[in-house]
XYZ file of C-alpha atoms in Angstrom:
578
model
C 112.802 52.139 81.855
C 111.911 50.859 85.215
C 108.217 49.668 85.822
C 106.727 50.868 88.829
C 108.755 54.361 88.770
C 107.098 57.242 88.098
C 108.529 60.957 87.856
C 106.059 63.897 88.611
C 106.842 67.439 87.211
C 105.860 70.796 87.607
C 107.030 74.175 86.823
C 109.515 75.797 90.048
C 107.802 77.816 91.927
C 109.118 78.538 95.931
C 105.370 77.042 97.107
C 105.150 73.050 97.267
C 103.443 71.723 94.057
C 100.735 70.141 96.395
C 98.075 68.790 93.926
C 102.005 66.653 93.041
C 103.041 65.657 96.376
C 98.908 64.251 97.409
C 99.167 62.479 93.780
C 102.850 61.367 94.774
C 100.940 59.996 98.389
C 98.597 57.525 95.743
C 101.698 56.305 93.832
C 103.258 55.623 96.773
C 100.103 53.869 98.448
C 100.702 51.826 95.243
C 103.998 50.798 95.426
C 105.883 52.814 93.072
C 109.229 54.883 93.324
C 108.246 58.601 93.066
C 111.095 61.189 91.747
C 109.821 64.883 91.513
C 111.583 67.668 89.270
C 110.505 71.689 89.128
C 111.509 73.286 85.864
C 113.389 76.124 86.355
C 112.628 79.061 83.367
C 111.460 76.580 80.862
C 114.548 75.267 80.802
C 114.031 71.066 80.170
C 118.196 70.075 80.085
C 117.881 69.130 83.816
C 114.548 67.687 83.102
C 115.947 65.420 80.205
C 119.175 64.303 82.455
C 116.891 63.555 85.366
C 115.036 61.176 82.900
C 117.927 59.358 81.677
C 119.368 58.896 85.390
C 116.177 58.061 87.028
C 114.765 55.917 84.388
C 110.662 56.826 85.445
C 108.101 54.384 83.359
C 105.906 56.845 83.522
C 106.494 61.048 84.082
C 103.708 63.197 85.120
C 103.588 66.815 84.674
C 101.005 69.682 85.949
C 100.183 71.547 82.725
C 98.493 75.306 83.021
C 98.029 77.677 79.825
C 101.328 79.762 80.059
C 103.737 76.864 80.016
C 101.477 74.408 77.847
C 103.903 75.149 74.686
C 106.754 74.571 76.245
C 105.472 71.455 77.860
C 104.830 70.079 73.812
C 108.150 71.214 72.448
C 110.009 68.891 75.712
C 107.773 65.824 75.299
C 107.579 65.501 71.321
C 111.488 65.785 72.325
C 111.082 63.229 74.915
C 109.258 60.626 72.738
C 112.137 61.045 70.155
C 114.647 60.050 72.631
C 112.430 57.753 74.968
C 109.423 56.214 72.827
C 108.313 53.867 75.531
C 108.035 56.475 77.952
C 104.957 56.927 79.378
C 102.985 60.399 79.633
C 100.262 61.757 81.416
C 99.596 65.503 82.128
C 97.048 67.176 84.105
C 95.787 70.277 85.503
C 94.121 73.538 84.401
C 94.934 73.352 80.769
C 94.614 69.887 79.740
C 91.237 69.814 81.770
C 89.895 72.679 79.540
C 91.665 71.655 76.411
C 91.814 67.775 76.948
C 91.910 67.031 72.923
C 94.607 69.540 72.151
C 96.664 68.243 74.996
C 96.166 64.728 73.930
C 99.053 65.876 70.696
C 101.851 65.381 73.589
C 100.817 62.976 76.033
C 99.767 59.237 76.267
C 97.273 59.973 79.129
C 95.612 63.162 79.865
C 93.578 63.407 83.367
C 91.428 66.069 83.477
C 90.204 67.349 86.745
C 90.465 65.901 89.919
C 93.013 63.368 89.090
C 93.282 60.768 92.290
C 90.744 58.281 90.860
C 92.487 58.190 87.068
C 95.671 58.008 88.400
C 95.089 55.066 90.073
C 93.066 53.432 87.085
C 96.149 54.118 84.612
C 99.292 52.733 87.311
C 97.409 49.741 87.975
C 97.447 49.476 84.836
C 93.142 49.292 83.996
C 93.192 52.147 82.022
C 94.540 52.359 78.170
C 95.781 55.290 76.390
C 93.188 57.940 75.985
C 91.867 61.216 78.000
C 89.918 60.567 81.130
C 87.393 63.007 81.853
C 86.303 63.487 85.877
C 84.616 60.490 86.838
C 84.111 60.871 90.713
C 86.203 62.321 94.070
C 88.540 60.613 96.065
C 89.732 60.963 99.325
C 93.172 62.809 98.916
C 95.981 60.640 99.546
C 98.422 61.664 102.497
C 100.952 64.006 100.513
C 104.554 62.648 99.730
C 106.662 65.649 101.254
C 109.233 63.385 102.910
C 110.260 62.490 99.188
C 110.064 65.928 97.553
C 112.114 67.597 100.710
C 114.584 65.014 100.629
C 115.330 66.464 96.827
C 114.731 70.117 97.575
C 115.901 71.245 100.506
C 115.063 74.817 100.008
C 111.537 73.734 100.621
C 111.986 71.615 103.370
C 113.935 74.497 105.477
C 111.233 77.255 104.490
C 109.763 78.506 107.616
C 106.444 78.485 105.423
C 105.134 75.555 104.376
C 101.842 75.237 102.305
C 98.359 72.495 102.849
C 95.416 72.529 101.403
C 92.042 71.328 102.638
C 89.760 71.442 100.361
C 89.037 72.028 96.110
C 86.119 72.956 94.409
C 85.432 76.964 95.290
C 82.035 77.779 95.074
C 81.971 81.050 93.722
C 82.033 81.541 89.854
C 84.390 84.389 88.898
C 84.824 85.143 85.354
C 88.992 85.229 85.071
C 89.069 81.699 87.317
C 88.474 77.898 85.085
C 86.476 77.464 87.745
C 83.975 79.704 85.707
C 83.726 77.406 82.912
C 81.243 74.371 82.378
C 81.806 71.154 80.324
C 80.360 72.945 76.944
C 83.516 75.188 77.355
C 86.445 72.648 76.485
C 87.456 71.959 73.581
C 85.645 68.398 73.232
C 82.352 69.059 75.354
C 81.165 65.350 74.146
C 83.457 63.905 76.348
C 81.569 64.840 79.632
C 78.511 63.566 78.910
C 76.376 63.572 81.711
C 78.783 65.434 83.652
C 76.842 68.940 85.355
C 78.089 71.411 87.136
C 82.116 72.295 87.772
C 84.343 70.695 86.569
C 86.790 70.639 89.466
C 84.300 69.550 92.323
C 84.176 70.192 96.046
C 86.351 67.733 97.434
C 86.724 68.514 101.587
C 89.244 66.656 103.457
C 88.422 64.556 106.703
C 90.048 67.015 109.747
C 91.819 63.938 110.971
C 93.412 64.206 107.604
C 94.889 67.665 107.742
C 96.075 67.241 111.424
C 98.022 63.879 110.572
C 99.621 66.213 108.129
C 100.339 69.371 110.087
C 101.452 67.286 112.381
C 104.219 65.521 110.196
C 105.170 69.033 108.575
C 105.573 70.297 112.299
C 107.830 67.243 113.776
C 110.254 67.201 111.159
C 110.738 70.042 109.493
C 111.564 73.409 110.539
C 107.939 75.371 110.264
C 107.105 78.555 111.268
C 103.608 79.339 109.320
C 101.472 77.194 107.056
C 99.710 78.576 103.868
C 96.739 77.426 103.995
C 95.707 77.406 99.818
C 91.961 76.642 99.834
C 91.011 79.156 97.667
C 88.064 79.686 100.455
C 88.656 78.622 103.818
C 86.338 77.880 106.800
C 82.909 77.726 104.501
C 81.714 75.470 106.920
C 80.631 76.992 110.061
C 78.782 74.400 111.500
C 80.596 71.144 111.358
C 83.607 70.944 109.432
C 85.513 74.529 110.882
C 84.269 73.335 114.601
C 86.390 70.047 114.363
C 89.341 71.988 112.831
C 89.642 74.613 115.137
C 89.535 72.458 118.290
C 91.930 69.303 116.747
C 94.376 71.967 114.548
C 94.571 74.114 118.305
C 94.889 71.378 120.920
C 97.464 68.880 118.495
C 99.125 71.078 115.544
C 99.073 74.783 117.362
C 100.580 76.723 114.272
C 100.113 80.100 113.527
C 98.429 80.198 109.711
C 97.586 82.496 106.780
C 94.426 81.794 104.938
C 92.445 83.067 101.907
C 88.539 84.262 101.957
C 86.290 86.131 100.556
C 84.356 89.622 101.712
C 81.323 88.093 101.875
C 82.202 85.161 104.512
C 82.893 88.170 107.074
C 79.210 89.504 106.947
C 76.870 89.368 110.039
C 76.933 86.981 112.785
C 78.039 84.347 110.737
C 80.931 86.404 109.810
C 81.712 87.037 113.128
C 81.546 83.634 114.232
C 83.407 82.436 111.437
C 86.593 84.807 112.673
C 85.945 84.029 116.312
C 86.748 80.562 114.990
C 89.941 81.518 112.465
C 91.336 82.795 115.394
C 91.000 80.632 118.014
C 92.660 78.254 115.704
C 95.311 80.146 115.069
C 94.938 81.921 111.944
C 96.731 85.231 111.957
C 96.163 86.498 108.428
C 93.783 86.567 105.327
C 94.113 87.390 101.811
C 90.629 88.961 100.226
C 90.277 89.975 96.671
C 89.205 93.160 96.145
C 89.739 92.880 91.966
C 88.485 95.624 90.976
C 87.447 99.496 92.388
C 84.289 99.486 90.163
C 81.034 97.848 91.233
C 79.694 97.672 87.966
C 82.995 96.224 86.376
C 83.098 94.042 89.246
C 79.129 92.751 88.569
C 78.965 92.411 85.175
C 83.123 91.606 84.231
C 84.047 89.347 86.801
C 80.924 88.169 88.607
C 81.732 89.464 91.929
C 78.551 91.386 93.127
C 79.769 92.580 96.181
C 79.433 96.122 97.106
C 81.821 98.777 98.460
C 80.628 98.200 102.325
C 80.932 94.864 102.494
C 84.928 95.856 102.264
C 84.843 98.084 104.089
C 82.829 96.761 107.206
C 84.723 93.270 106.219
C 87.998 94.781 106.781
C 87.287 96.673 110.083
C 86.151 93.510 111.344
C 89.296 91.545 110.301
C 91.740 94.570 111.913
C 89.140 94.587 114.943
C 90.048 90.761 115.367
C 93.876 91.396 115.073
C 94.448 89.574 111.205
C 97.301 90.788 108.787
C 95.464 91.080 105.912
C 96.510 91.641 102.194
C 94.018 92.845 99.418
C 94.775 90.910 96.166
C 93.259 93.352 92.718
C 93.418 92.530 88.592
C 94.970 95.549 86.893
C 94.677 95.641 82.844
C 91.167 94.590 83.228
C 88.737 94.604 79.646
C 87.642 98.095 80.206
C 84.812 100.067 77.966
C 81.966 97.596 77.233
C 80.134 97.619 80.550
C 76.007 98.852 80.737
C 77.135 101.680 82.505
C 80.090 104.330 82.036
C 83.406 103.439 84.128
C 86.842 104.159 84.828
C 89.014 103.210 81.693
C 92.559 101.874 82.040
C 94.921 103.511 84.009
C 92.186 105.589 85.751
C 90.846 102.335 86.954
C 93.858 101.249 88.188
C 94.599 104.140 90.066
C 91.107 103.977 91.688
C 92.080 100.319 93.397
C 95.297 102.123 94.547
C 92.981 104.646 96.147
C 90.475 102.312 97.424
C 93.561 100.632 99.190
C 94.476 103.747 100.417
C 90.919 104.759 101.569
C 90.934 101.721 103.314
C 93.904 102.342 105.596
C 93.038 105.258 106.585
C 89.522 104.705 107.721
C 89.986 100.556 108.802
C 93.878 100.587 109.450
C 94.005 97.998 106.650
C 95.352 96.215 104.468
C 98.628 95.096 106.168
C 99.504 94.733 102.381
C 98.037 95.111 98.854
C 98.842 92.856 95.827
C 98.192 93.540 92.218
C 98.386 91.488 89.023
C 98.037 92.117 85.284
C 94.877 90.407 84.003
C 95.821 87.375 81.205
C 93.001 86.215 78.896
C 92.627 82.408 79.316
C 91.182 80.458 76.925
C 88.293 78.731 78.312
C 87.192 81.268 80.931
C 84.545 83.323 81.227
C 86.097 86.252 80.971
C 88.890 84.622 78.097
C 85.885 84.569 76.171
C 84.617 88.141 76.563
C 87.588 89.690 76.013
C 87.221 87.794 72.600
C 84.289 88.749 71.864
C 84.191 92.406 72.165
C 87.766 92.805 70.568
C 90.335 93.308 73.437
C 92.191 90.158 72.126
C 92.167 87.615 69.484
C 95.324 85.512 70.322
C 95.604 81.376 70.892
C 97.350 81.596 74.086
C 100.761 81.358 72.253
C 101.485 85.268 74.037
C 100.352 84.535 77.108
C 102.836 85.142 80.165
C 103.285 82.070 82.753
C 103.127 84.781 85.632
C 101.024 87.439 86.309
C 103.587 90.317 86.522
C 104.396 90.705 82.726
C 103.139 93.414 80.276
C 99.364 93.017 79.731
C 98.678 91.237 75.888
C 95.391 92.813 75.363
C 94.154 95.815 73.347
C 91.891 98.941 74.851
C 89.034 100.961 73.968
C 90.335 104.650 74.285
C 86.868 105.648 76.147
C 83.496 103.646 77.564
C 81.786 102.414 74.391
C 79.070 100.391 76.347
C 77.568 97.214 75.518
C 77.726 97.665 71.627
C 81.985 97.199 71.868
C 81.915 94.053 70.000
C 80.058 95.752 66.935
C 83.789 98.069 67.277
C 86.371 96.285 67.336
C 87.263 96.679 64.061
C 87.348 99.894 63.900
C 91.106 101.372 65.287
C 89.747 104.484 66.156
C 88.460 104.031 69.249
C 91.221 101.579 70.192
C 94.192 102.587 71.488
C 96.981 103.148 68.698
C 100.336 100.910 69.046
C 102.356 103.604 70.577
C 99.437 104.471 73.221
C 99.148 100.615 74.457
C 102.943 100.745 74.778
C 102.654 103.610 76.801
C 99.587 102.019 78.984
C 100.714 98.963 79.310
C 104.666 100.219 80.596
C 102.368 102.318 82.933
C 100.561 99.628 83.892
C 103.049 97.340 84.733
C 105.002 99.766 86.594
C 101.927 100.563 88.692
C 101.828 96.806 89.449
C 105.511 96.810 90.247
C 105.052 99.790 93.133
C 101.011 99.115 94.233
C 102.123 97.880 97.383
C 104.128 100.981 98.497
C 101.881 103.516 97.071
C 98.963 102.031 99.045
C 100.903 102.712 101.964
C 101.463 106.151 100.884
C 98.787 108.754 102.500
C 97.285 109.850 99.166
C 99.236 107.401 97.524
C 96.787 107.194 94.027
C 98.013 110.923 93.731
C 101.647 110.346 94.319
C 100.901 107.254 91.551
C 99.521 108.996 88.578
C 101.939 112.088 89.190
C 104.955 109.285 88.698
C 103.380 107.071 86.573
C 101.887 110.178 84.310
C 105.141 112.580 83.866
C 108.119 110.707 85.562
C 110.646 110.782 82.536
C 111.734 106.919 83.500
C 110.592 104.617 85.511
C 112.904 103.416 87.928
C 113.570 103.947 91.922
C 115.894 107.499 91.580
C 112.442 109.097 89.944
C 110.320 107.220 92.475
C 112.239 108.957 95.170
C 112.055 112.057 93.781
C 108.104 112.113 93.071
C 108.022 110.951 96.805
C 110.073 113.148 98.137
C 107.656 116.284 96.706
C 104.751 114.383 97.553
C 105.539 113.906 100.998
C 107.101 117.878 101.294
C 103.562 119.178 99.453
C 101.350 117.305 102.283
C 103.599 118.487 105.460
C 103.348 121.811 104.055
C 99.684 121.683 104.267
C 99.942 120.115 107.649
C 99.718 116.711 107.143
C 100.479 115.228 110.307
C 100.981 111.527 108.932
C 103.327 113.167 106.371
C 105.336 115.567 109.266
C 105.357 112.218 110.924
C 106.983 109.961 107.978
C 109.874 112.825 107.155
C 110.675 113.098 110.827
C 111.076 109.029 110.661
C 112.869 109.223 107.765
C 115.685 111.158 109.488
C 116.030 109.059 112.514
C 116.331 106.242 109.745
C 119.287 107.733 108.410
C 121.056 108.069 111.576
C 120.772 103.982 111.627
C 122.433 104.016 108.569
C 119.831 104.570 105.841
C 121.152 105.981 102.728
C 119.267 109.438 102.175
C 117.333 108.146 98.727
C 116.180 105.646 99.959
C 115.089 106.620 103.976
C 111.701 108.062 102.889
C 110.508 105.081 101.039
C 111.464 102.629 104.277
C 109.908 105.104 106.107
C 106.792 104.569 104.461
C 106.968 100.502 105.007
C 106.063 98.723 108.475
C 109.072 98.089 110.951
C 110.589 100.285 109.461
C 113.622 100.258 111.151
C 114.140 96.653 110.621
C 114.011 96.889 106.954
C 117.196 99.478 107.222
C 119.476 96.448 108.259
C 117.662 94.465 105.134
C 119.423 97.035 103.029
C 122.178 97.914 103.584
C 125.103 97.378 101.572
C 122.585 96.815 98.393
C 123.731 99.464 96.099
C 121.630 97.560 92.534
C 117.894 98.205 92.743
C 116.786 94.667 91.938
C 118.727 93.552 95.098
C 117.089 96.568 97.188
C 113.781 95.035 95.607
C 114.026 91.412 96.371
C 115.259 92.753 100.219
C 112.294 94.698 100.451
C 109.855 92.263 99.706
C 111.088 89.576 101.591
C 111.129 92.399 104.706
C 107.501 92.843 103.836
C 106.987 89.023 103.615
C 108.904 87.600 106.780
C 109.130 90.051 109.020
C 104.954 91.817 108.622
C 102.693 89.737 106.694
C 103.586 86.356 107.578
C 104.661 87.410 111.055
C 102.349 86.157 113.688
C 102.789 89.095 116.097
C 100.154 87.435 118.418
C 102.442 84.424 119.364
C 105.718 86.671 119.484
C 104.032 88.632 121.958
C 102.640 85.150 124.026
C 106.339 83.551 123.413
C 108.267 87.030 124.413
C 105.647 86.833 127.789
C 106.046 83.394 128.288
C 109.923 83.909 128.230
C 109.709 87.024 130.868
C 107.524 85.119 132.750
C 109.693 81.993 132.903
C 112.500 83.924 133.683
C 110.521 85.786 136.700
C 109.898 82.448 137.793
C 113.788 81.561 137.877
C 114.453 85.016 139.610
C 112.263 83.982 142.113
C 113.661 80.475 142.520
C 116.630 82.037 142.763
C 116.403 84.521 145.412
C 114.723 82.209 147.608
């Protein structure tokens, strides 16, 4: 093993592992040789042959429930075959279940990590798990290393920052819920109040020194930006950005929120400022159609208008904005009688669809299937009143797998926990098959129907007596759907069908020229498709069309560029002539 050579790890996903690359930045403000590897599938055998090439004193992996026992089965393996190796892992899971993760790993950071980091490759700190101790400044990230070994990042037109940690709101399904006495070894954050990951804001001069690298050498189209809120700060912090990101970086970005930070004049000024810098899109959660699920379930108290009013705003200033909602939610034990189930996920589609039509947005709407984490808030109620009793062991690593827990068959109230023993008001094994295929269908076509006028009907008519779910019966429950509202005199519907057959005289197959008619630029997605005759293929097309060429499409600066261009070119006719 080499000392002074460290190898960071992470599962692959198509996003830069940034909390890596800004710990890569320290180690390499250190002195050390940095090596990064994504694990593709939970497959390790790269991951092991990177090891004995590279030779790292010391690997570091990012750890979150969903890949944590796969993470124990590689390094008990990698201990076997490389006992000096050094380990430390960090992230969501060993921060919330530091002693448990302690079984595979030398060193386990939990937290912010910059300041233990440093502690254990200088070589101060021993074997043992360090709990938060205070923030650091982030180090400058270490992208030039990680593009240099994948490529496919570097040559995104997307690339990813972050600006700050530490959100301040406290919903239940998020760690950032939890306090100390919720880990599995509370005594070791003594004295420690409050969250656990803190509010850590990066200097502006920071983020433009980095904005600026990503933009002069590598090919950049759009950053991410991954706070989970942006622009909190109205009064000093967001000022500074918008004038340095504007006048030295100038690149169109995406950014997250929430519905609240668009209220009032504050609101207002707070999108004045988004856009002047250049931000051309927002996600918001929505979560949940419910009020009273989304009080007393997930601790988000905001009401009905606030999205709506929100969301006229954000059109009225020009965003692209995608709703983000948590199907499979732990329905039945609220103070008040709700939607159960699938009724309650149909009512987001129809919120979403409500939306639309009286805002003109969402320019797209997400959905997920809700996973139980230990340590959360919300982990912890669905244990509790009896909607699961697993360790984690069944828990997916993405949020677009079949939902693990069990439901109430009706609203039982408060008293659910005094229930769930009793299997007749649960849902019987082949009724949670059915739900949760239904459920996870609904998840795989939320998007579409929410573009769909009516779309929660077209939704439960597929979702409730479509004999399989696939695209062929899609098209068919579309097809009626769409011929039942022109009939009435629908005019978006007349309107859809008559683009429909215009899109099959550009060469859209006729099952399929409905549903693109249905999608923005339309027409563009026809020359996505063609020649894709597998449905997965026709998928993947589709949402990369939806992706590239609408939500992360800042049709603002086409438009400047595209006038910019005529203009320059008047200018040359004019030079010319003369």
């Amino acid at each position: 093993m080499n000392k002074n050579r460290i190898l960071f790890g992470a599962s692959y996903s198509a996003i830069e592992p940034l909390g890596l690359l800004h710990l890569g930045g320290l180690a390499r403000d250190l002195g050390w040789e940095r090596s990064y590897h994504l694990v593709k599938d939970h497959n390790f055998e790269d991951f092991f042959e990177i090891v004995n090439d590279y030779k790292p004193f010391v690997v570091g992996f990012n750890v979150y429930t969903g890949n944590h026992l796969q993470l124990k089965e590689a390094f008990e393996h990698l201990k076997k075959d490389y006992p000096g190796i050094m380990i430390i892992v960090g992230g969501p899971h060993p921060t919330y279940f530091p002693r448990e993760s302690k079984i595979f790993a030398d060193y386990v950071v939990m937290s912010e990590g910059f300041y233990a980091l440093k502690g254990i490759l200088e070589g101060r700190f021993k074997s043992a798990i360090w709990p938060p101790r205070k923030s650091e400044r982030f180090p400058h990230p270490d992208r030039k290393t990680f593009y240099d070994l994948y490529p496919e990042h570097a040559n995104s037109k997307i690339k990813s920052i972050i600006t700050m940690t530490g959100c301040p709101y406290t919903c239940t399904y998020c760690y950032n819920s939890s306090k100390p006495e919720d880990i599995d070894a509370p005594e070791l954050l003594s004295g420690v109040t409050g969250r656990l990951f803190p509010n850590n804001i990066r200097p502006v001069e920071d983020v433009i020194k980095e904005g600026l690298e990503i933009k002069e050498n590598w090919p950049t189209e759009i950053i991410y930006c991954q706070d989970d809120v942006h622009g909190m700060d109205t009064k000093h912090w967001l000022p500074e950005f918008v004038k340095e990101w504007k006048s030295k970086v100038n690149l169109p970005y995406h950014a997250q929120m929430r519905w609240e930070m668009t209220k009032g004049a504050n609101g207002t000024q707070r999108l004045e400022m988004l856009r002047e810098a250049g931000c051309f899109g927002l996600t918001l959660a929505i979560e949940s159609a419910d009020k009273v699920i989304r009080k007393e379930i997930l601790s988000r108290g905001m009401d009905q208008s606030t999205m709506f009013t929100g969301m006229k705003k954000l059109i009225d200033f020009g965003f692209k904005v995608r709703t983000e909602q948590i199907t499979g939610l732990p329905y039945g034990a609220t103070s008040e009688i709700t939607p159960m189930n699938l009724r309650a996920d149909l009512d987001l589609v129809k919120l979403n669809v409500d939306l639309k039509k009286i805002t003109g947005g969402p320019t797209m709407a997400w959905a997920s299937t809700f996973a139980p984490y230990r340590g959360t808030k919300l982990g912890s109620y669905c244990e509790k009143m009896g909607h699961y009793s697993g360790d984690n062991s069944d828990v997916p690593d993405t949020f677009f797998e079949e939902s693990i827990l069990r439901f109430p068959r009706k609203w039982v109230g408060l008293g659910l926990e005094h229930f769930k023993h009793n299997n007749e008001l649960w849902l019987s094994e082949s009724e949670l098959s059915k739900y949760r295929k239904q459920n996870a269908e609904l998840r795989r076509i939320f998007n579409f129907v929410c573009l769909v006028p009516r779309g929660d009907e077209l939704a439960e008519n597929y979702l409730l007596t479509a004999s399989e779910f696939n695209f062929n019966w899609l098209s068919i429950f579309t097809d009626t759907h769409f011929q039942n509202l022109a009939a009435s005199g629908d005019y978006e519907a007349i309107k859809t069908l008559d683009l429909s057959e215009n899109l099959e005289k550009l060469g859209a197959k006729k099952d399929v020229s409905l549903y693109l008619a249905c999608l923005p630029k339309a027409s563009l997605a026809v020359s996505k498709v063609q020649g894709l005759i597998d449905e997965k293929s026709f998928s993947t097309a589709i949402r990369h069309h939806l992706y590239d060429n609408v939500l992360y499409k800042d049709d603002n600066m086409i438009n400047e560029i595209d006038s910019s261009r005529a203009s320059d070119g008047r200018k040359d006719n004019f030079n010319i002539s003369s």
